[in-house]
CSV table of C-alpha atoms in Angstrom, one decimal:
chain,number,residue,atom,x,y,z
A,590,MET,CA,24.2,-13.4,21.5
A,591,SER,CA,21.9,-13.9,18.6
A,592,ARG,CA,19.6,-11.7,16.7
A,593,ARG,CA,16.4,-13.8,15.2
A,594,ALA,CA,14.2,-12.8,12.6
A,595,ARG,CA,10.8,-10.4,13.5
A,596,ASN,CA,8.5,-12.7,15.0
A,597,PRO,CA,6.8,-14.6,12.4
A,598,LEU,CA,3.3,-14.2,13.5
A,599,SER,CA,3.7,-10.4,13.4
A,600,VAL,CA,5.2,-11.0,9.6
A,601,VAL,CA,2.2,-13.0,8.9
A,602,VAL,CA,-0.2,-10.5,10.2
A,603,THR,CA,1.1,-7.8,8.7
A,604,ALA,CA,1.8,-9.4,5.2
A,605,ALA,CA,-2.2,-10.6,5.8
A,606,GLY,CA,-3.1,-6.9,6.3
A,607,ILE,CA,-1.5,-6.0,3.2
A,608,GLY,CA,-3.1,-9.0,1.2
A,609,THR,CA,-6.2,-8.0,2.3
A,610,ALA,CA,-5.9,-4.3,1.3
A,611,LEU,CA,-4.8,-6.0,-2.2
A,612,LEU,CA,-7.7,-8.1,-2.4
A,613,VAL,CA,-10.5,-5.0,-1.6
A,614,VAL,CA,-8.8,-3.1,-4.4
A,615,ALA,CA,-9.2,-6.2,-6.5
A,616,TYR,CA,-12.6,-6.4,-5.4
A,617,PHE,CA,-13.8,-3.1,-6.7
A,618,TYR,CA,-11.9,-3.6,-9.9
A,619,VAL,CA,-13.5,-6.7,-10.5
A,620,ASN,CA,-16.7,-5.2,-9.6
A,621,GLY,CA,-16.3,-2.8,-11.8
A,622,VAL,CA,-15.6,-4.9,-14.8
A,623,ALA,CA,-18.5,-7.4,-13.8
A,624,HIS,CA,-21.0,-4.6,-14.2
A,625,ARG,CA,-19.4,-2.5,-17.2
A,626,VAL,CA,-21.9,-1.3,-19.7
A,627,ASP,CA,-21.4,-2.4,-23.3
A,628,PRO,CA,-21.2,1.0,-25.2
A,629,GLN,CA,-23.1,-0.4,-28.2
A,630,SER,CA,-25.7,-2.5,-26.6
A,631,GLU,CA,-25.8,-0.5,-23.3
A,632,THR,CA,-26.4,-4.2,-21.8
A,633,ALA,CA,-25.1,-4.9,-18.7
A,634,ILE,CA,-22.4,-7.8,-19.0
A,635,THR,CA,-22.3,-9.4,-15.8
A,636,VAL,CA,-19.3,-11.8,-15.2
A,637,SER,CA,-19.2,-14.2,-12.3
A,638,PRO,CA,-15.8,-14.8,-11.0
A,639,ARG,CA,-14.7,-18.6,-11.1
A,640,VAL,CA,-12.9,-17.9,-7.2
A,641,PRO,CA,-14.5,-15.7,-4.9
A,642,VAL,CA,-12.7,-12.2,-4.6
A,643,LEU,CA,-11.8,-12.3,-1.3
A,644,SER,CA,-10.5,-15.9,-1.4
A,645,ALA,CA,-6.9,-16.9,-0.4
A,646,ARG,CA,-6.7,-18.6,-3.8
A,647,ARG,CA,-6.1,-15.1,-5.4
A,648,ALA,CA,-2.8,-14.9,-3.2
A,649,PRO,CA,-1.2,-18.2,-3.3
A,650,ASN,CA,2.3,-17.0,-3.8
A,651,THR,CA,2.3,-14.4,-1.2
A,652,LEU,CA,0.7,-16.8,1.3
A,653,SER,CA,2.9,-19.4,0.4
A,654,THR,CA,6.2,-17.2,0.7
A,655,ILE,CA,4.7,-16.1,4.1
A,656,THR,CA,4.5,-20.2,5.1
A,657,ARG,CA,8.0,-20.8,4.1
A,658,ILE,CA,9.6,-18.0,5.9
A,659,ASP,CA,7.6,-19.2,8.9
A,660,ARG,CA,8.9,-22.8,8.6
A,661,LEU,CA,12.5,-21.8,7.7
A,662,ASP,CA,12.5,-19.5,10.7
A,663,ARG,CA,10.9,-22.4,12.9
A,664,ALA,CA,13.7,-24.8,11.7
A,665,LEU,CA,16.7,-22.4,12.3
A,666,THR,CA,15.7,-22.3,15.8
A,667,THR,CA,17.1,-26.0,16.4
A,668,VAL,CA,20.1,-25.0,14.4
A,669,GLU,CA,21.1,-22.2,16.6
A,670,GLY,CA,22.0,-24.3,19.6
A,671,ARG,CA,24.4,-26.4,17.5
A,672,ILE,CA,26.5,-23.5,16.8
A,673,PRO,CA,29.8,-23.5,18.8
A,674,ASN,CA,31.1,-20.5,20.7
A,675,ASN,CA,34.0,-19.6,18.6
A,676,ALA,CA,31.7,-19.3,15.6
A,677,CYS,CA,29.3,-17.1,13.3
A,678,LEU,CA,26.3,-18.0,11.6
A,679,ALA,CA,24.1,-15.6,9.5
A,680,VAL,CA,21.1,-16.7,7.3
A,681,ASN,CA,19.4,-14.1,4.9
A,682,TRP,CA,16.3,-14.6,2.5
A,683,MET,CA,14.4,-12.1,0.7
A,684,ASP,CA,16.2,-9.3,2.1
A,685,ARG,CA,15.2,-10.7,5.8
A,686,SER,CA,17.8,-11.6,8.3
A,687,MET,CA,16.3,-15.0,9.4
A,688,LEU,CA,19.2,-15.5,12.0
A,689,ASP,CA,22.2,-13.8,13.4
A,690,VAL,CA,24.6,-15.5,15.6
A,691,ARG,CA,27.9,-13.5,16.2
A,692,ALA,CA,27.4,-12.5,12.7
A,693,ASP,CA,29.6,-9.3,13.1
A,694,THR,CA,32.2,-11.0,14.8
A,695,ALA,CA,35.3,-12.0,12.5
A,696,PHE,CA,36.6,-15.5,12.7
A,697,VAL,CA,39.5,-17.2,10.5
A,698,PRO,CA,37.5,-18.0,7.3
A,699,ALA,CA,39.9,-20.7,5.8
A,700,SER,CA,39.7,-21.0,2.1
A,701,SER,CA,36.1,-18.9,2.0
A,702,THR,CA,38.3,-15.9,1.7
A,703,LYS,CA,38.3,-16.9,-2.1
A,704,LEU,CA,34.9,-15.6,-2.3
A,705,VAL,CA,36.4,-11.9,-1.1
A,706,THR,CA,38.8,-12.3,-3.7
A,707,ALA,CA,36.7,-13.5,-6.4
A,708,ALA,CA,34.2,-10.6,-6.0
A,709,VAL,CA,37.0,-7.8,-6.0
A,710,ALA,CA,38.7,-9.7,-9.2
A,711,LEU,CA,35.0,-9.4,-10.9
A,712,LYS,CA,35.3,-5.8,-9.8
A,713,VAL,CA,38.3,-4.5,-11.0
A,714,LEU,CA,39.3,-7.0,-14.0
A,715,GLY,CA,35.4,-7.4,-15.3
A,716,LYS,CA,33.8,-10.7,-15.8
A,717,ASP,CA,35.3,-10.9,-19.5
A,718,PHE,CA,38.7,-10.3,-18.8
A,719,THR,CA,40.7,-13.1,-20.1
A,720,TYR,CA,44.7,-13.7,-19.6
A,721,THR,CA,47.4,-13.8,-22.8
A,722,THR,CA,50.4,-15.8,-23.0
A,723,ASN,CA,52.8,-14.6,-25.8
A,724,VAL,CA,55.5,-15.9,-27.4
A,725,HIS,CA,58.1,-13.8,-28.9
A,726,ALA,CA,61.0,-14.7,-31.6
A,727,LYS,CA,63.5,-13.3,-34.0
A,728,MET,CA,62.8,-15.6,-36.7
A,729,ASP,CA,64.6,-16.1,-40.1
A,730,ALA,CA,63.2,-17.2,-43.4
A,731,SER,CA,64.4,-20.9,-42.6
A,732,GLY,CA,62.3,-21.2,-39.3
A,733,THR,CA,65.2,-20.8,-37.0
A,734,THR,CA,65.3,-18.5,-34.1
A,735,GLY,CA,68.0,-17.8,-31.6
A,736,ASP,CA,66.1,-17.9,-28.2
A,737,LEU,CA,62.3,-18.0,-27.9
A,738,TYR,CA,60.6,-16.3,-25.2
A,739,PHE,CA,57.4,-17.5,-23.1
A,740,VAL,CA,56.5,-14.7,-21.8
A,741,GLY,CA,53.7,-15.3,-18.5
A,742,GLY,CA,50.7,-13.1,-18.7
A,743,GLY,CA,49.7,-14.5,-15.0
A,744,ASP,CA,47.2,-17.2,-16.5
A,745,PRO,CA,46.9,-19.6,-13.6
A,746,SER,CA,45.0,-22.2,-15.8
A,747,LEU,CA,47.8,-22.8,-18.2
A,748,ILE,CA,48.0,-26.7,-18.5
A,749,ARG,CA,48.9,-29.8,-20.4
A,750,ALA,CA,46.5,-32.1,-21.4
A,751,GLU,CA,47.3,-34.9,-18.9
A,752,TYR,CA,47.2,-32.8,-16.1
A,753,PRO,CA,43.6,-32.6,-15.0
A,754,SER,CA,43.6,-36.3,-14.4
A,755,LEU,CA,46.2,-35.8,-11.8
A,756,GLU,CA,44.3,-33.3,-9.9
A,757,LYS,CA,41.9,-34.3,-6.9
A,758,TYR,CA,39.7,-31.7,-8.3
A,759,ALA,CA,40.2,-31.7,-12.2
A,760,THR,CA,40.5,-28.2,-13.9
A,761,THR,CA,37.8,-27.6,-16.3
A,762,ALA,CA,38.5,-24.3,-18.2
A,763,GLY,CA,42.3,-24.8,-18.6
A,764,THR,CA,44.3,-22.9,-21.1
A,765,SER,CA,45.8,-25.7,-23.4
A,766,LEU,CA,49.9,-25.7,-23.6
A,767,GLU,CA,49.5,-28.0,-26.4
A,768,LYS,CA,47.4,-25.5,-28.3
A,769,LEU,CA,50.0,-23.0,-27.6
A,770,ALA,CA,52.8,-25.5,-29.1
A,771,ASP,CA,50.9,-26.0,-32.2
A,772,ALA,CA,50.4,-22.4,-32.8
A,773,ILE,CA,54.5,-21.9,-32.4
A,774,VAL,CA,55.0,-24.7,-35.1
A,775,ALA,CA,52.4,-23.1,-37.2
A,776,SER,CA,53.9,-19.7,-37.1
A,777,GLY,CA,57.2,-21.5,-38.8
A,778,VAL,CA,59.3,-22.3,-36.0
A,779,ARG,CA,61.7,-25.3,-36.9
A,780,GLN,CA,64.5,-24.6,-34.9
A,781,ILE,CA,66.0,-22.9,-31.7
A,782,SER,CA,69.5,-22.2,-31.8
A,783,GLY,CA,69.3,-21.0,-28.3
A,784,SER,CA,66.6,-21.9,-25.6
A,785,VAL,CA,62.9,-21.6,-24.6
A,786,VAL,CA,63.3,-18.8,-22.2
A,787,GLY,CA,60.9,-18.1,-19.7
A,788,VAL,CA,59.8,-14.6,-18.6
A,789,ASP,CA,57.5,-13.6,-15.4
A,790,THR,CA,58.3,-10.1,-15.3
A,791,ARG,CA,54.7,-9.4,-14.8
A,792,TYR,CA,54.4,-9.9,-11.3
A,793,ASP,CA,57.0,-9.9,-8.5
A,794,ASN,CA,59.4,-13.1,-7.7
A,795,ILE,CA,58.0,-13.4,-4.3
A,796,ARG,CA,57.0,-17.4,-4.2
A,797,PHE,CA,55.0,-17.8,-1.3
A,798,VAL,CA,53.1,-15.6,1.0
A,799,ALA,CA,54.7,-14.5,4.3
A,800,ASP,CA,52.0,-15.5,6.7
A,801,TRP,CA,52.0,-19.0,5.4
A,802,PRO,CA,53.8,-22.0,7.6
A,803,THR,CA,56.8,-23.4,5.5
A,804,SER,CA,54.8,-26.4,5.5
A,805,PHE,CA,52.2,-25.3,3.3
A,806,TYR,CA,55.4,-24.4,0.7
A,807,MET,CA,54.9,-26.4,-2.5
A,808,THR,CA,52.1,-28.6,-1.3
A,809,GLU,CA,49.3,-26.4,-0.5
A,810,ALA,CA,50.4,-23.8,-3.1
A,811,GLY,CA,53.5,-22.0,-4.8
A,812,PRO,CA,55.8,-21.4,-5.8
A,813,LEU,CA,54.0,-18.4,-7.6
A,814,GLY,CA,54.9,-16.5,-10.8
A,815,ALA,CA,53.3,-14.9,-13.7
A,816,LEU,CA,54.5,-17.5,-16.0
A,817,PHE,CA,52.8,-20.8,-14.4
A,818,VAL,CA,52.1,-24.4,-16.0
A,819,ASP,CA,50.4,-27.3,-14.2
A,820,ASP,CA,50.6,-25.7,-10.8
A,821,GLY,CA,54.3,-25.1,-11.2
A,822,MET,CA,54.9,-28.9,-11.7
A,823,ILE,CA,56.7,-30.8,-14.7
A,824,LEU,CA,55.0,-33.9,-15.5
A,825,GLY,CA,56.9,-37.0,-14.4
A,826,GLN,CA,58.8,-35.3,-11.9
A,827,GLN,CA,57.9,-36.3,-8.4
A,828,PHE,CA,58.9,-32.5,-6.9
A,829,LYS,CA,58.1,-29.1,-8.2
A,830,PRO,CA,61.1,-27.1,-9.2
A,831,ASP,CA,61.9,-23.7,-7.0
A,832,ASN,CA,61.0,-21.5,-10.2
A,833,PRO,CA,57.8,-22.0,-11.8
A,834,ALA,CA,59.1,-20.2,-15.1
A,835,LEU,CA,61.8,-22.3,-15.6
A,836,ALA,CA,59.5,-25.6,-15.0
A,837,ALA,CA,56.9,-23.8,-17.4
A,838,SER,CA,59.8,-23.2,-20.0
A,839,GLN,CA,60.6,-26.9,-19.7
A,840,GLU,CA,57.2,-28.3,-20.6
A,841,LEU,CA,57.0,-26.0,-23.5
A,842,THR,CA,60.3,-27.4,-24.4
A,843,ASN,CA,59.3,-31.1,-24.3
A,844,LEU,CA,55.8,-30.1,-26.2
A,845,LEU,CA,58.0,-28.7,-29.1
A,846,VAL,CA,60.5,-31.5,-29.3
A,847,ALA,CA,57.6,-33.8,-29.6
A,848,ARG,CA,56.5,-31.6,-32.9
A,849,GLY,CA,60.0,-32.0,-34.4
A,850,VAL,CA,61.1,-28.8,-33.3
A,851,ILE,CA,65.1,-29.0,-33.0
A,852,ILE,CA,66.4,-27.3,-29.8
A,853,ALA,CA,69.9,-26.7,-28.7
A,854,ALA,CA,70.2,-25.8,-25.2
A,855,ALA,CA,68.3,-26.2,-21.8
A,856,PRO,CA,65.5,-23.9,-20.9
A,857,ARG,CA,66.6,-20.6,-19.3
A,858,HIS,CA,64.7,-18.0,-17.0
A,859,GLU,CA,65.7,-14.2,-18.2
A,860,THR,CA,63.8,-11.1,-19.2
A,861,LEU,CA,62.6,-10.2,-22.6
A,862,PRO,CA,64.8,-7.9,-24.8
A,863,ASP,CA,62.7,-4.8,-25.9
A,864,ASP,CA,63.0,-5.7,-29.7
A,865,VAL,CA,61.6,-8.9,-29.9
A,866,PRO,CA,58.5,-9.4,-31.6
A,867,VAL,CA,55.3,-11.4,-30.8
A,868,ILE,CA,54.9,-14.4,-32.9
A,869,THR,CA,51.9,-16.2,-31.5
A,870,SER,CA,49.7,-16.6,-28.4
A,871,VAL,CA,47.0,-18.0,-26.4
A,872,THR,CA,44.2,-16.7,-24.6
A,873,SER,CA,42.6,-18.0,-21.4
A,874,ALA,CA,38.7,-18.7,-20.8
A,875,PRO,CA,36.8,-15.6,-19.4
A,876,LEU,CA,37.5,-14.6,-16.0
A,877,THR,CA,34.3,-16.0,-14.7
A,878,SER,CA,35.5,-19.6,-15.9
A,879,VAL,CA,39.0,-19.1,-14.1
A,880,LEU,CA,37.2,-18.0,-11.1
A,881,LYS,CA,34.6,-20.9,-11.1
A,882,ASP,CA,37.6,-23.6,-11.2
A,883,MET,CA,39.3,-21.5,-8.4
A,884,LEU,CA,36.0,-21.8,-6.1
A,885,VAL,CA,34.5,-24.8,-7.2
A,886,ASN,CA,38.0,-26.7,-6.5
A,887,SER,CA,39.3,-24.3,-4.1
A,888,ASP,CA,42.3,-23.8,-5.9
A,889,ASN,CA,45.0,-21.8,-4.0
A,890,ASN,CA,47.5,-21.3,-6.5
A,891,THR,CA,44.8,-19.6,-8.8
A,892,ALA,CA,43.5,-17.4,-5.8
A,893,GLU,CA,47.0,-16.3,-5.2
A,894,LEU,CA,47.5,-15.3,-8.9
A,895,VAL,CA,44.5,-13.8,-9.5
A,896,LEU,CA,45.2,-11.2,-6.1
A,897,LYS,CA,48.6,-10.3,-7.8
A,898,GLU,CA,46.6,-9.7,-11.2
A,899,ILE,CA,44.2,-7.6,-9.3
A,900,GLY,CA,47.4,-5.5,-8.0
A,901,PHE,CA,48.7,-5.3,-11.5
A,902,ALA,CA,45.6,-4.0,-12.9
A,903,ALA,CA,44.9,-1.4,-10.2
A,904,LYS,CA,48.5,-0.5,-9.0
A,905,LYS,CA,50.6,-1.9,-12.0
A,906,THR,CA,52.2,-3.8,-9.5
A,907,GLY,CA,51.7,-7.8,-9.6
A,908,SER,CA,52.3,-8.3,-6.2
A,909,THR,CA,50.3,-10.0,-3.3
A,910,VAL,CA,50.8,-6.9,-1.2
A,911,ALA,CA,49.2,-4.4,-4.3
A,912,GLY,CA,46.2,-7.0,-4.5
A,913,LEU,CA,45.5,-6.6,-0.9
A,914,GLN,CA,45.7,-3.0,-0.9
A,915,THR,CA,43.3,-2.8,-3.7
A,916,VAL,CA,41.0,-5.3,-2.1
A,917,GLN,CA,40.7,-3.1,0.8
A,918,GLU,CA,39.8,0.0,-1.1
A,919,VAL,CA,37.5,-2.0,-2.9
A,920,LEU,CA,35.8,-3.2,0.2
A,921,ALA,CA,35.7,0.2,1.7
A,922,LYS,CA,33.8,1.6,-1.2
A,923,TRP,CA,31.2,-1.3,-0.8
A,924,LYS,CA,31.2,-0.2,2.7
A,925,ILE,CA,32.2,-3.8,4.2
A,926,LYS,CA,34.0,-4.2,7.4
A,927,ASP,CA,35.2,-6.8,9.3
A,928,VAL,CA,37.5,-8.0,6.9
A,929,VAL,CA,41.4,-8.8,7.6
A,930,MET,CA,43.2,-10.4,4.4
A,931,ASN,CA,46.7,-11.7,4.1
A,932,ASP,CA,46.7,-13.9,1.3
A,933,GLY,CA,43.9,-14.5,-1.6
A,934,SER,CA,43.4,-18.1,-0.8
A,935,GLY,CA,42.5,-18.3,2.8
A,936,LEU,CA,45.8,-20.3,3.4
A,937,ALA,CA,46.9,-17.5,6.3
A,938,SER,CA,45.5,-18.2,9.9
A,939,SER,CA,46.0,-14.7,10.2
A,940,ASN,CA,42.8,-13.7,8.1
A,941,ARG,CA,39.6,-12.5,9.7
A,942,ILE,CA,36.2,-12.3,8.4
A,943,SER,CA,32.8,-12.1,9.7
A,944,CYS,CA,29.7,-13.8,8.4
A,945,SER,CA,27.9,-10.2,8.2
A,946,ALA,CA,31.0,-9.4,5.3
A,947,PHE,CA,30.4,-12.7,3.3
A,948,GLN,CA,26.5,-12.0,3.4
A,949,LYS,CA,27.1,-8.8,1.7
A,950,ILE,CA,29.5,-9.9,-0.6
A,951,LEU,CA,27.0,-13.2,-1.4
A,952,SER,CA,24.0,-10.6,-1.8
A,953,GLN,CA,26.3,-8.3,-4.0
A,954,GLU,CA,27.1,-11.3,-6.4
A,955,ILE,CA,23.8,-13.1,-6.4
A,956,ASP,CA,23.5,-12.6,-10.0
A,957,VAL,CA,27.0,-14.3,-10.7
A,958,PHE,CA,28.1,-16.2,-7.8
A,959,PRO,CA,25.5,-19.0,-7.4
A,960,SER,CA,26.9,-20.5,-10.9
A,961,LEU,CA,30.6,-20.5,-9.8
A,962,LEU,CA,30.0,-22.4,-7.0
A,963,ALA,CA,30.6,-26.2,-5.9
A,964,ILE,CA,27.2,-28.0,-6.0
A,965,ALA,CA,26.2,-30.4,-3.2
A,966,GLY,CA,26.3,-34.1,-3.7
A,967,GLU,CA,27.8,-33.4,-7.2
A,968,THR,CA,31.2,-31.2,-7.6
A,969,GLY,CA,34.2,-29.9,-5.9
A,970,THR,CA,34.6,-29.7,-2.4
A,971,ILE,CA,31.3,-30.6,-1.4
A,972,ARG,CA,30.8,-33.5,-4.0
A,973,ASP,CA,31.4,-36.1,-1.4
A,974,ALA,CA,28.8,-34.1,1.1
A,975,PHE,CA,24.9,-34.1,0.9
A,976,THR,CA,25.1,-36.8,-1.2
A,977,ASP,CA,21.8,-38.3,0.7
A,978,SER,CA,20.2,-34.9,1.4
A,979,SER,CA,17.2,-33.0,0.1
A,980,VAL,CA,19.8,-30.2,-0.7
A,981,LYS,CA,21.6,-32.1,-3.1
A,982,GLY,CA,22.1,-30.4,-6.3
A,983,SER,CA,20.6,-27.2,-5.0
A,984,LEU,CA,22.8,-26.1,-2.1
A,985,VAL,CA,25.9,-24.2,-3.5
A,986,ALA,CA,28.6,-23.2,-1.5
A,987,LYS,CA,32.2,-22.6,-0.6
A,988,THR,CA,34.0,-24.4,2.0
A,989,GLY,CA,37.0,-23.4,4.1
A,990,THR,CA,39.4,-25.8,6.2
A,991,LEU,CA,42.3,-25.4,8.3
A,992,SER,CA,43.2,-27.0,11.3
A,993,GLY,CA,40.3,-26.0,13.9
A,994,VAL,CA,38.5,-24.0,11.3
A,995,LYS,CA,35.5,-25.4,8.9
A,996,ALA,CA,33.3,-22.8,7.0
A,997,LEU,CA,30.3,-23.3,4.7
A,998,THR,CA,29.3,-20.2,2.7
A,999,GLY,CA,26.7,-20.0,-0.2
A,1000,TYR,CA,23.2,-19.9,-1.4
A,1001,LEU,CA,20.4,-22.5,-1.2
A,1002,THR,CA,19.0,-22.0,-4.8
A,1003,ILE,CA,15.3,-22.0,-5.0
A,1004,GLN,CA,13.3,-22.7,-8.3
A,1005,ASN,CA,11.3,-19.6,-9.1
A,1006,SER,CA,12.6,-17.5,-5.8
A,1007,GLU,CA,15.4,-15.7,-4.6
A,1008,PRO,CA,18.1,-18.0,-2.8
A,1009,VAL,CA,18.7,-18.2,1.0
A,1010,ILE,CA,21.9,-17.0,1.8
A,1011,PHE,CA,24.2,-18.4,4.4
A,1012,SER,CA,27.5,-18.0,5.8
A,1013,LEU,CA,28.6,-20.3,8.5
A,1014,VAL,CA,32.5,-20.1,9.8
A,1015,MET,CA,33.6,-22.2,12.9
A,1016,ASN,CA,36.7,-22.0,14.5
A,1017,GLU,CA,37.2,-24.5,17.5
A,1018,ALA,CA,39.8,-27.2,18.0
A,1019,GLY,CA,38.7,-30.7,16.0
A,1020,ILE,CA,35.8,-28.9,14.2
A,1021,ASP,CA,37.8,-29.6,11.0
A,1022,ASN,CA,36.8,-33.5,11.7
A,1023,LYS,CA,34.2,-34.7,9.8
A,1024,SER,CA,32.2,-36.1,12.8
A,1025,ALA,CA,32.5,-32.6,14.3
A,1026,TYR,CA,31.4,-30.5,11.4
A,1027,ARG,CA,29.0,-32.9,9.5
A,1028,PRO,CA,26.0,-32.8,11.9
A,1029,VAL,CA,26.3,-28.7,12.0
A,1030,TRP,CA,26.2,-28.8,8.1
A,1031,TYR,CA,23.3,-31.3,7.9
A,1032,ALA,CA,21.0,-29.8,10.5
A,1033,LEU,CA,21.8,-26.5,8.6
A,1034,SER,CA,21.1,-27.7,5.2
A,1035,ASP,CA,17.7,-29.5,6.9
A,1036,ALA,CA,16.6,-26.1,8.3
A,1037,LEU,CA,17.5,-24.2,4.9
A,1038,ASN,CA,15.6,-26.5,2.6
A,1039,ARG,CA,12.4,-25.6,4.6
A,1040,ALA,CA,12.6,-22.6,2.3
A,1041,LYS,CA,12.0,-24.8,-0.6
A,1042,SER,CA,8.9,-26.6,0.7
A,1043,THR,CA,5.9,-25.3,-1.1
A,1044,PRO,CA,2.7,-25.7,0.7
A,1045,SER,CA,-0.1,-27.0,-1.6
A,1046,LEU,CA,-3.0,-24.7,-2.3
A,1047,GLU,CA,-5.5,-26.4,0.1
A,1048,GLN,CA,-3.0,-26.0,2.9
A,1049,LEU,CA,-3.2,-22.0,2.2
A,1050,ILE,CA,-6.9,-21.7,2.6
A,1051,PRO,CA,-8.0,-20.6,5.7
């Protein structure tokens, strides 16, 4: 069952009627101006309009919009027949529902789930929120400390300089671990008679989400923790350690040794004593930059750590459960239904989100999200898609992929106009194969592009 936009002819007739009324008002106004009397000379000043008052040339923007709405509506008719039975599609433009195919039915959204995580993070944390990673130590006059405590603040973007070159989609807003190492040396540390001690007590120690298949562990995401460097890796090692705080401490140890700091013992993972002061810290980029990397690159670890930070901020508990509870509370306030989330990244196949819910999220975040999403044919998870399409560079979206799941949700940006908002979630065996989903994606993008096609002035003249 689909719900089409209102008859485009009736829209045109209605809008034309409104336009005529406006032109009549304009006629009397201009007529009054054309025959007004100069109080000094009492001589009538006659002004001849260059364009007839009732000409369609006086309302080109209105008629252009009506024409583009009609074109989009007609083009979407061809897309509707391509949508699998187990899928939803919704298209909205300028507060009009242009197409609704099972939009209120919730489907497995895969990584499109990150849009909900991002929207709630902006609400709970604020767009200017930053993560802070602290270093604590008791240092004597010679620059010697016992243990140096490396305290995680939940920053998912803490990286070494080499790491982006190893990523499929490079981090662009990383927090420099080298900068922190330099700051430690600048603070006066010359020798550590103990260890670099990783502290990750801001969040719980649950490293993976219960709803994930174990095959996703270490590869798609995790192990998770509040002290997290290079996605939990140690550069030069093939496998991730089980403990991300210990891995992070090893990375910092390596950098400090390279800077001449003498360290007596191997890294450890413990809690922070109460009486050890902060000697330096490093701050992340603003939340919007972190979320942009998360959405453009579909970074699962970032999504899960952002969800834990949501829980920490709202409930003083840095856990997936607390984060998910907060998400549902915020969605309820926004009156958004049809959302079942069991993680923040979309790796859980038990998640369910409707296209209608996505449309509401996208509409609500229309001033922020377009700049945070991957650009068709250029960046992130759609850099290799739409490379030969007319929407290259103007369609921005979040993808979603699991076995039997493919999603594309975002905007078609239009110069000097509101973007077209669309949500497509398909659940069908084999739909994640390029040969299955690409034809649907391209048909949809070609239809959406009709909203960009501005008719010439001559085409608008009756």
